[in-house]
Amino acid sequence: MVYLLRFILLIAICCWTTVLTTAATTGYFQQNVRYVITVQLDDRNHFLRGDEQITYTNNSPDTLRELYFHLWPNAYKNENTVLAKTYYNDMDQRFIKAGKNGYGYVDSLAFSVNGQLLSWQTLRDTEDVALLQLIQPLLPGDSIVISTPFRVKIPSASISRFGHSGNMYMITQWYPKPAVYDRDGWKYMPYIDKGEFYSE
């Protein structure tokens, strides 16, 4: 019995060593993102108003000079978003039926680090991804705290899985958040309601 236990322990140690070695040789890492969000729901006008602090730790071997952020409520902003165009390509009339009063968005953003405002802009081909330029490069192993206020107009629930129907709310993917940075680089993507979301 003792020999069997020793054998099992030896196998377990070998397996764990293989896992650690594989992770080290493949360059696996994961950025650390911690959120502190305060938010209020205005259920008369269907808005979320909040403030967000994000502690972002660069666990990659790379120096980062910019960050990509998802602003996914902007997928509901107008008929020119990737989400809207996906529906149109599928002959789906959800945006048209919802009308402009049913649209949603995020605004009132002012990204800052240590009280210094960052320069940022949405990408040319999609308004639900933003590019933030850092004032100081973020070195491997270092952390920064990014702050911003935000306001979200909650869209009609008839469009997709984020929205309201009267005073019934389905709240998902509603706050600004960094895109994934992995060993292949940035993985930012526009919001579509097919599939799931790749997040830290």
GROMACS .gro file of N, CA, C and O in nm, residues 51-141:
model
  364
   51ASP      N    1  -1.888   5.526  -1.196
   51ASP     CA    2  -1.745   5.554  -1.196
   51ASP      C    3  -1.674   5.420  -1.184
   51ASP      O    4  -1.720   5.330  -1.114
   52GLU      N    5  -1.560   5.412  -1.249
   52GLU     CA    6  -1.487   5.286  -1.255
   52GLU      C    7  -1.339   5.310  -1.229
   52GLU      O    8  -1.282   5.407  -1.280
   53GLN      N    9  -1.280   5.224  -1.149
   53GLN     CA   10  -1.135   5.221  -1.130
   53GLN      C   11  -1.087   5.081  -1.165
   53GLN      O   12  -1.139   4.982  -1.112
   54ILE      N   13  -0.990   5.075  -1.252
   54ILE     CA   14  -0.938   4.946  -1.299
   54ILE      C   15  -0.791   4.939  -1.266
   54ILE      O   16  -0.713   5.023  -1.312
   55THR      N   17  -0.751   4.842  -1.186
   55THR     CA   18  -0.609   4.816  -1.163
   55THR      C   19  -0.565   4.712  -1.264
   55THR      O   20  -0.612   4.599  -1.263
   56TYR      N   21  -0.478   4.755  -1.353
   56TYR     CA   22  -0.433   4.670  -1.464
   56TYR      C   23  -0.286   4.635  -1.442
   56TYR      O   24  -0.200   4.724  -1.436
   57THR      N   25  -0.257   4.506  -1.428
   57THR     CA   26  -0.120   4.459  -1.408
   57THR      C   27  -0.071   4.390  -1.534
   57THR      O   28  -0.137   4.300  -1.586
   58ASN      N   29   0.041   4.436  -1.582
   58ASN     CA   30   0.101   4.381  -1.704
   58ASN      C   31   0.186   4.259  -1.669
   58ASN      O   32   0.302   4.271  -1.630
   59ASN      N   33   0.129   4.141  -1.683
   59ASN     CA   34   0.201   4.016  -1.657
   59ASN      C   35   0.271   3.962  -1.781
   59ASN      O   36   0.328   3.853  -1.778
   60SER      N   37   0.265   4.038  -1.889
   60SER     CA   38   0.328   3.994  -2.014
   60SER      C   39   0.477   4.029  -2.012
   60SER      O   40   0.521   4.110  -1.930
   61PRO      N   41   0.554   3.972  -2.103
   61PRO     CA   42   0.696   4.011  -2.114
   61PRO      C   43   0.716   4.138  -2.196
   61PRO      O   44   0.830   4.179  -2.219
   62ASP      N   45   0.606   4.200  -2.239
   62ASP     CA   46   0.612   4.314  -2.330
   62ASP      C   47   0.585   4.446  -2.257
   62ASP      O   48   0.507   4.451  -2.161
   63THR      N   49   0.645   4.553  -2.306
   63THR     CA   50   0.613   4.688  -2.260
   63THR      C   51   0.492   4.738  -2.339
   63THR      O   52   0.492   4.733  -2.463
   64LEU      N   53   0.389   4.784  -2.269
   64LEU     CA   54   0.267   4.830  -2.334
   64LEU      C   55   0.264   4.983  -2.336
   64LEU      O   56   0.283   5.047  -2.233
   65ARG      N   57   0.238   5.038  -2.453
   65ARG     CA   58   0.228   5.184  -2.468
   65ARG      C   59   0.086   5.228  -2.497
   65ARG      O   60   0.057   5.347  -2.504
   66GLU      N   61  -0.002   5.131  -2.512
   66GLU     CA   62  -0.143   5.159  -2.541
   66GLU      C   63  -0.226   5.044  -2.487
   66GLU      O   64  -0.176   4.934  -2.464
   67LEU      N   65  -0.353   5.072  -2.465
   67LEU     CA   66  -0.449   4.971  -2.421
   67LEU      C   67  -0.572   4.980  -2.508
   67LEU      O   68  -0.618   5.090  -2.540
   68TYR      N   69  -0.627   4.865  -2.544
   68TYR     CA   70  -0.756   4.861  -2.614
   68TYR      C   71  -0.865   4.831  -2.512
   68TYR      O   72  -0.848   4.746  -2.424
   69PHE      N   73  -0.975   4.903  -2.524
   69PHE     CA   74  -1.088   4.887  -2.434
   69PHE      C   75  -1.214   4.853  -2.513
   69PHE      O   76  -1.238   4.908  -2.621
   70HIS      N   77  -1.295   4.765  -2.456
   70HIS     CA   78  -1.427   4.737  -2.512
   70HIS      C   79  -1.527   4.838  -2.456
   70HIS      O   80  -1.535   4.858  -2.335
   71LEU      N   81  -1.601   4.900  -2.546
   71LEU     CA   82  -1.713   4.989  -2.511
   71LEU      C   83  -1.839   4.928  -2.572
   71LEU      O   84  -1.904   4.987  -2.658
   72TRP      N   85  -1.873   4.808  -2.529
   72TRP     CA   86  -1.973   4.729  -2.599
   72TRP      C   87  -2.114   4.787  -2.601
   72TRP      O   88  -2.189   4.755  -2.693
   73PRO      N   89  -2.156   4.874  -2.508
   73PRO     CA   90  -2.288   4.935  -2.527
   73PRO      C   91  -2.300   5.016  -2.657
   73PRO      O   92  -2.410   5.035  -2.708
   74ASN      N   93  -2.185   5.061  -2.713
   74ASN     CA   94  -2.189   5.134  -2.839
   74ASN      C   95  -2.227   5.046  -2.958
   74ASN      O   96  -2.254   5.097  -3.066
   75ALA      N   97  -2.233   4.916  -2.937
   75ALA     CA   98  -2.280   4.827  -3.044
   75ALA      C   99  -2.426   4.855  -3.078
   75ALA      O  100  -2.473   4.823  -3.187
   76TYR      N  101  -2.496   4.919  -2.984
   76TYR     CA  102  -2.639   4.949  -3.001
   76TYR      C  103  -2.662   5.094  -3.043
   76TYR      O  104  -2.774   5.143  -3.041
   77LYS      N  105  -2.556   5.162  -3.082
   77LYS     CA  106  -2.561   5.308  -3.100
   77LYS      C  107  -2.637   5.352  -3.224
   77LYS      O  108  -2.707   5.454  -3.224
   78ASN      N  109  -2.622   5.281  -3.332
   78ASN     CA  110  -2.687   5.321  -3.459
   78ASN      C  111  -2.689   5.201  -3.554
   78ASN      O  112  -2.647   5.091  -3.517
   79GLU      N  113  -2.733   5.226  -3.675
   79GLU     CA  114  -2.747   5.118  -3.773
   79GLU      C  115  -2.617   5.088  -3.847
   79GLU      O  116  -2.616   5.004  -3.937
   80ASN      N  117  -2.508   5.155  -3.810
   80ASN     CA  118  -2.380   5.135  -3.877
   80ASN      C  119  -2.282   5.050  -3.796
   80ASN      O  120  -2.169   5.031  -3.838
   81THR      N  121  -2.324   5.001  -3.679
   81THR     CA  122  -2.234   4.921  -3.597
   81THR      C  123  -2.220   4.780  -3.655
   81THR      O  124  -2.302   4.737  -3.738
   82VAL      N  125  -2.117   4.709  -3.610
   82VAL     CA  126  -2.098   4.571  -3.656
   82VAL      C  127  -2.218   4.485  -3.619
   82VAL      O  128  -2.264   4.402  -3.698
   83LEU      N  129  -2.273   4.506  -3.498
   83LEU     CA  130  -2.391   4.430  -3.455
   83LEU      C  131  -2.508   4.455  -3.549
   83LEU      O  132  -2.573   4.360  -3.596
   84ALA      N  133  -2.536   4.581  -3.579
   84ALA     CA  134  -2.647   4.614  -3.668
   84ALA      C  135  -2.626   4.556  -3.807
   84ALA      O  136  -2.718   4.498  -3.867
   85LYS      N  137  -2.504   4.567  -3.860
   85LYS     CA  138  -2.475   4.515  -3.994
   85LYS      C  139  -2.487   4.363  -3.998
   85LYS      O  140  -2.531   4.307  -4.100
   86THR      N  141  -2.452   4.296  -3.887
   86THR     CA  142  -2.468   4.151  -3.879
   86THR      C  143  -2.616   4.114  -3.892
   86THR      O  144  -2.652   4.021  -3.964
   87TYR      N  145  -2.701   4.188  -3.822
   87TYR     CA  146  -2.845   4.163  -3.833
   87TYR      C  147  -2.896   4.187  -3.975
   87TYR      O  148  -2.973   4.108  -4.029
   88TYR      N  149  -2.853   4.297  -4.035
   88TYR     CA  150  -2.899   4.328  -4.170
   88TYR      C  151  -2.857   4.220  -4.269
   88TYR      O  152  -2.934   4.183  -4.358
   89ASN      N  153  -2.734   4.170  -4.251
   89ASN     CA  154  -2.687   4.064  -4.340
   89ASN      C  155  -2.770   3.936  -4.325
   89ASN      O  156  -2.782   3.858  -4.419
   90ASP      N  157  -2.826   3.917  -4.205
   90ASP     CA  158  -2.912   3.801  -4.180
   90ASP      C  159  -3.059   3.832  -4.206
   90ASP      O  160  -3.146   3.752  -4.170
   91MET      N  161  -3.085   3.948  -4.267
   91MET     CA  162  -3.224   3.991  -4.297
   91MET      C  163  -3.306   4.005  -4.168
   91MET      O  164  -3.426   3.979  -4.167
   92ASP      N  165  -3.241   4.046  -4.061
   92ASP     CA  166  -3.306   4.063  -3.931
   92ASP      C  167  -3.332   4.212  -3.910
   92ASP      O  168  -3.242   4.294  -3.921
   93GLN      N  169  -3.456   4.248  -3.879
   93GLN     CA  170  -3.498   4.388  -3.871
   93GLN      C  171  -3.500   4.444  -3.729
   93GLN      O  172  -3.569   4.542  -3.702
   94ARG      N  173  -3.427   4.386  -3.637
   94ARG     CA  174  -3.435   4.428  -3.496
   94ARG      C  175  -3.405   4.577  -3.475
   94ARG      O  176  -3.473   4.644  -3.398
   95PHE      N  177  -3.299   4.627  -3.538
   95PHE     CA  178  -3.264   4.768  -3.520
   95PHE      C  179  -3.373   4.859  -3.575
   95PHE      O  180  -3.410   4.959  -3.514
   96ILE      N  181  -3.425   4.824  -3.690
   96ILE     CA  182  -3.531   4.906  -3.751
   96ILE      C  183  -3.655   4.904  -3.664
   96ILE      O  184  -3.716   5.009  -3.637
   97LYS      N  185  -3.692   4.789  -3.613
   97LYS     CA  186  -3.812   4.779  -3.529
   97LYS      C  187  -3.794   4.851  -3.396
   97LYS      O  188  -3.888   4.910  -3.343
   98ALA      N  189  -3.673   4.849  -3.342
   98ALA     CA  190  -3.649   4.918  -3.214
   98ALA      C  191  -3.657   5.069  -3.229
   98ALA      O  192  -3.698   5.140  -3.138
   99GLY      N  193  -3.618   5.121  -3.348
   99GLY     CA  194  -3.619   5.264  -3.370
   99GLY      C  195  -3.510   5.334  -3.289
   99GLY      O  196  -3.448   5.275  -3.200
  100LYS      N  197  -3.488   5.461  -3.318
  100LYS     CA  198  -3.380   5.536  -3.252
  100LYS      C  199  -3.400   5.545  -3.102
  100LYS      O  200  -3.304   5.551  -3.026
  101ASN      N  201  -3.525   5.547  -3.056
  101ASN     CA  202  -3.550   5.551  -2.912
  101ASN      C  203  -3.506   5.422  -2.842
  101ASN      O  204  -3.489   5.421  -2.721
  102GLY      N  205  -3.488   5.316  -2.920
  102GLY     CA  206  -3.445   5.189  -2.863
  102GLY      C  207  -3.295   5.168  -2.865
  102GLY      O  208  -3.247   5.068  -2.815
  103TYR      N  209  -3.221   5.263  -2.924
  103TYR     CA  210  -3.076   5.248  -2.932
  103TYR      C  211  -3.011   5.269  -2.795
  103TYR      O  212  -3.071   5.328  -2.704
  104GLY      N  213  -2.886   5.224  -2.782
  104GLY     CA  214  -2.810   5.242  -2.659
  104GLY      C  215  -2.667   5.282  -2.690
  104GLY      O  216  -2.623   5.276  -2.804
  105TYR      N  217  -2.596   5.324  -2.587
  105TYR     CA  218  -2.458   5.370  -2.607
  105TYR      C  219  -2.393   5.390  -2.471
  105TYR      O  220  -2.459   5.384  -2.366
  106VAL      N  221  -2.262   5.416  -2.473
  106VAL     CA  222  -2.188   5.458  -2.354
  106VAL      C  223  -2.121   5.591  -2.387
  106VAL      O  224  -2.066   5.609  -2.497
  107ASP      N  225  -2.129   5.687  -2.295
  107ASP     CA  226  -2.064   5.816  -2.315
  107ASP      C  227  -2.015   5.869  -2.181
  107ASP      O  228  -2.007   5.794  -2.083
  108SER      N  229  -1.977   5.997  -2.177
  108SER     CA  230  -1.925   6.064  -2.056
  108SER      C  231  -1.796   6.002  -2.006
  108SER      O  232  -1.765   6.005  -1.888
  109LEU      N  233  -1.717   5.945  -2.097
  109LEU     CA  234  -1.592   5.880  -2.062
  109LEU      C  235  -1.479   5.982  -2.053
  109LEU      O  236  -1.470   6.075  -2.133
  110ALA      N  237  -1.393   5.965  -1.954
  110ALA     CA  238  -1.275   6.050  -1.937
  110ALA      C  239  -1.168   5.963  -1.870
  110ALA      O  240  -1.151   5.966  -1.748
  111PHE      N  241  -1.098   5.885  -1.949
  111PHE     CA  242  -0.998   5.793  -1.895
  111PHE      C  243  -0.878   5.870  -1.841
  111PHE      O  244  -0.826   5.960  -1.907
  112SER      N  245  -0.833   5.833  -1.722
  112SER     CA  246  -0.717   5.899  -1.663
  112SER      C  247  -0.633   5.799  -1.585
  112SER      O  248  -0.682   5.694  -1.542
  113VAL      N  249  -0.506   5.833  -1.568
  113VAL     CA  250  -0.412   5.757  -1.484
  113VAL      C  251  -0.343   5.859  -1.394
  113VAL      O  252  -0.286   5.956  -1.443
  114ASN      N  253  -0.353   5.839  -1.263
  114ASN     CA  254  -0.294   5.931  -1.165
  114ASN      C  255  -0.338   6.075  -1.189
  114ASN      O  256  -0.258   6.169  -1.180
  115GLY      N  257  -0.465   6.093  -1.223
  115GLY     CA  258  -0.519   6.226  -1.241
  115GLY      C  259  -0.488   6.290  -1.375
  115GLY      O  260  -0.535   6.400  -1.405
  116GLN      N  261  -0.411   6.222  -1.460
  116GLN     CA  262  -0.377   6.276  -1.592
  116GLN      C  263  -0.466   6.211  -1.697
  116GLN      O  264  -0.472   6.089  -1.709
  117LEU      N  265  -0.536   6.295  -1.772
  117LEU     CA  266  -0.626   6.245  -1.876
  117LEU      C  267  -0.547   6.177  -1.987
  117LEU      O  268  -0.440   6.226  -2.028
  118LEU      N  269  -0.599   6.066  -2.035
  118LEU     CA  270  -0.538   5.993  -2.146
  118LEU      C  271  -0.603   6.035  -2.277
  118LEU      O  272  -0.723   6.065  -2.283
  119SER      N  273  -0.524   6.034  -2.381
  119SER     CA  274  -0.577   6.054  -2.515
  119SER      C  275  -0.636   5.920  -2.562
  119SER      O  276  -0.573   5.815  -2.545
  120TRP      N  277  -0.757   5.924  -2.617
  120TRP     CA  278  -0.819   5.801  -2.664
  120TRP      C  279  -0.914   5.830  -2.778
  120TRP      O  280  -0.960   5.943  -2.796
  121GLN      N  281  -0.945   5.727  -2.853
  121GLN     CA  282  -1.042   5.738  -2.962
  121GLN      C  283  -1.098   5.601  -2.994
  121GLN      O  284  -1.033   5.500  -2.970
  122THR      N  285  -1.219   5.601  -3.048
  122THR     CA  286  -1.276   5.475  -3.094
  122THR      C  287  -1.212   5.440  -3.229
  122THR      O  288  -1.163   5.527  -3.301
  123LEU      N  289  -1.213   5.312  -3.261
  123LEU     CA  290  -1.156   5.269  -3.388
  123LEU      C  291  -1.243   5.313  -3.505
  123LEU      O  292  -1.365   5.328  -3.491
  124ARG      N  293  -1.180   5.333  -3.617
  124ARG     CA  294  -1.250   5.385  -3.734
  124ARG      C  295  -1.363   5.293  -3.779
  124ARG      O  296  -1.471   5.339  -3.818
  125ASP      N  297  -1.341   5.162  -3.771
  125ASP     CA  298  -1.439   5.068  -3.825
  125ASP      C  299  -1.537   5.014  -3.720
  125ASP      O  300  -1.628   4.940  -3.754
  126THR      N  301  -1.519   5.052  -3.593
  126THR     CA  302  -1.615   5.009  -3.491
  126THR      C  303  -1.609   5.103  -3.372
  126THR      O  304  -1.503   5.128  -3.316
  127GLU      N  305  -1.724   5.155  -3.333
  127GLU     CA  306  -1.732   5.250  -3.222
  127GLU      C  307  -1.736   5.181  -3.086
  127GLU      O  308  -1.738   5.250  -2.984
  128ASP      N  309  -1.735   5.049  -3.085
  128ASP     CA  310  -1.741   4.981  -2.956
  128ASP      C  311  -1.605   4.926  -2.911
  128ASP      O  312  -1.597   4.846  -2.819
  129VAL      N  313  -1.497   4.974  -2.974
  129VAL     CA  314  -1.361   4.946  -2.929
  129VAL      C  315  -1.285   5.079  -2.927
  129VAL      O  316  -1.290   5.155  -3.024
  130ALA      N  317  -1.216   5.106  -2.816
  130ALA     CA  318  -1.139   5.230  -2.803
  130ALA      C  319  -0.991   5.198  -2.786
  130ALA      O  320  -0.954   5.094  -2.730
  131LEU      N  321  -0.908   5.289  -2.833
  131LEU     CA  322  -0.764   5.279  -2.818
  131LEU      C  323  -0.718   5.391  -2.726
  131LEU      O  324  -0.739   5.509  -2.755
  132LEU      N  325  -0.658   5.353  -2.612
  132LEU     CA  326  -0.607   5.450  -2.514
  132LEU      C  327  -0.456   5.458  -2.527
  132LEU      O  328  -0.388   5.354  -2.529
  133GLN      N  329  -0.404   5.580  -2.536
  133GLN     CA  330  -0.260   5.601  -2.541
  133GLN      C  331  -0.210   5.629  -2.399
  133GLN      O  332  -0.257   5.722  -2.333
  134LEU      N  333  -0.118   5.547  -2.350
  134LEU     CA  334  -0.064   5.566  -2.215
  134LEU      C  335   0.037   5.680  -2.213
  134LEU      O  336   0.113   5.699  -2.309
  135ILE      N  337   0.039   5.755  -2.105
  135ILE     CA  338   0.135   5.864  -2.090
  135ILE      C  339   0.275   5.808  -2.064
  135ILE      O  340   0.373   5.852  -2.122
  136GLN      N  341   0.283   5.707  -1.979
  136GLN     CA  342   0.408   5.638  -1.950
  136GLN      C  343   0.395   5.492  -1.994
  136GLN      O  344   0.291   5.432  -1.973
  137PRO      N  345   0.498   5.435  -2.054
  137PRO     CA  346   0.491   5.293  -2.091
  137PRO      C  347   0.467   5.206  -1.968
  137PRO      O  348   0.518   5.236  -1.860
  138LEU      N  349   0.389   5.101  -1.985
  138LEU     CA  350   0.361   5.007  -1.877
  138LEU      C  351   0.456   4.888  -1.892
  138LEU      O  352   0.441   4.805  -1.982
  139LEU      N  353   0.555   4.883  -1.803
  139LEU     CA  354   0.659   4.781  -1.812
  139LEU      C  355   0.609   4.646  -1.762
  139LEU      O  356   0.512   4.639  -1.685
  140PRO      N  357   0.674   4.537  -1.803
  140PRO     CA  358   0.637   4.405  -1.752
  140PRO      C  359   0.642   4.403  -1.599
  140PRO      O  360   0.737   4.452  -1.538
  141GLY      N  361   0.536   4.350  -1.538
  141GLY     CA  362   0.528   4.341  -1.393
  141GLY      C  363   0.470   4.463  -1.325
  141GLY      O  364   0.437   4.459  -1.206
   0.00000   0.00000   0.00000
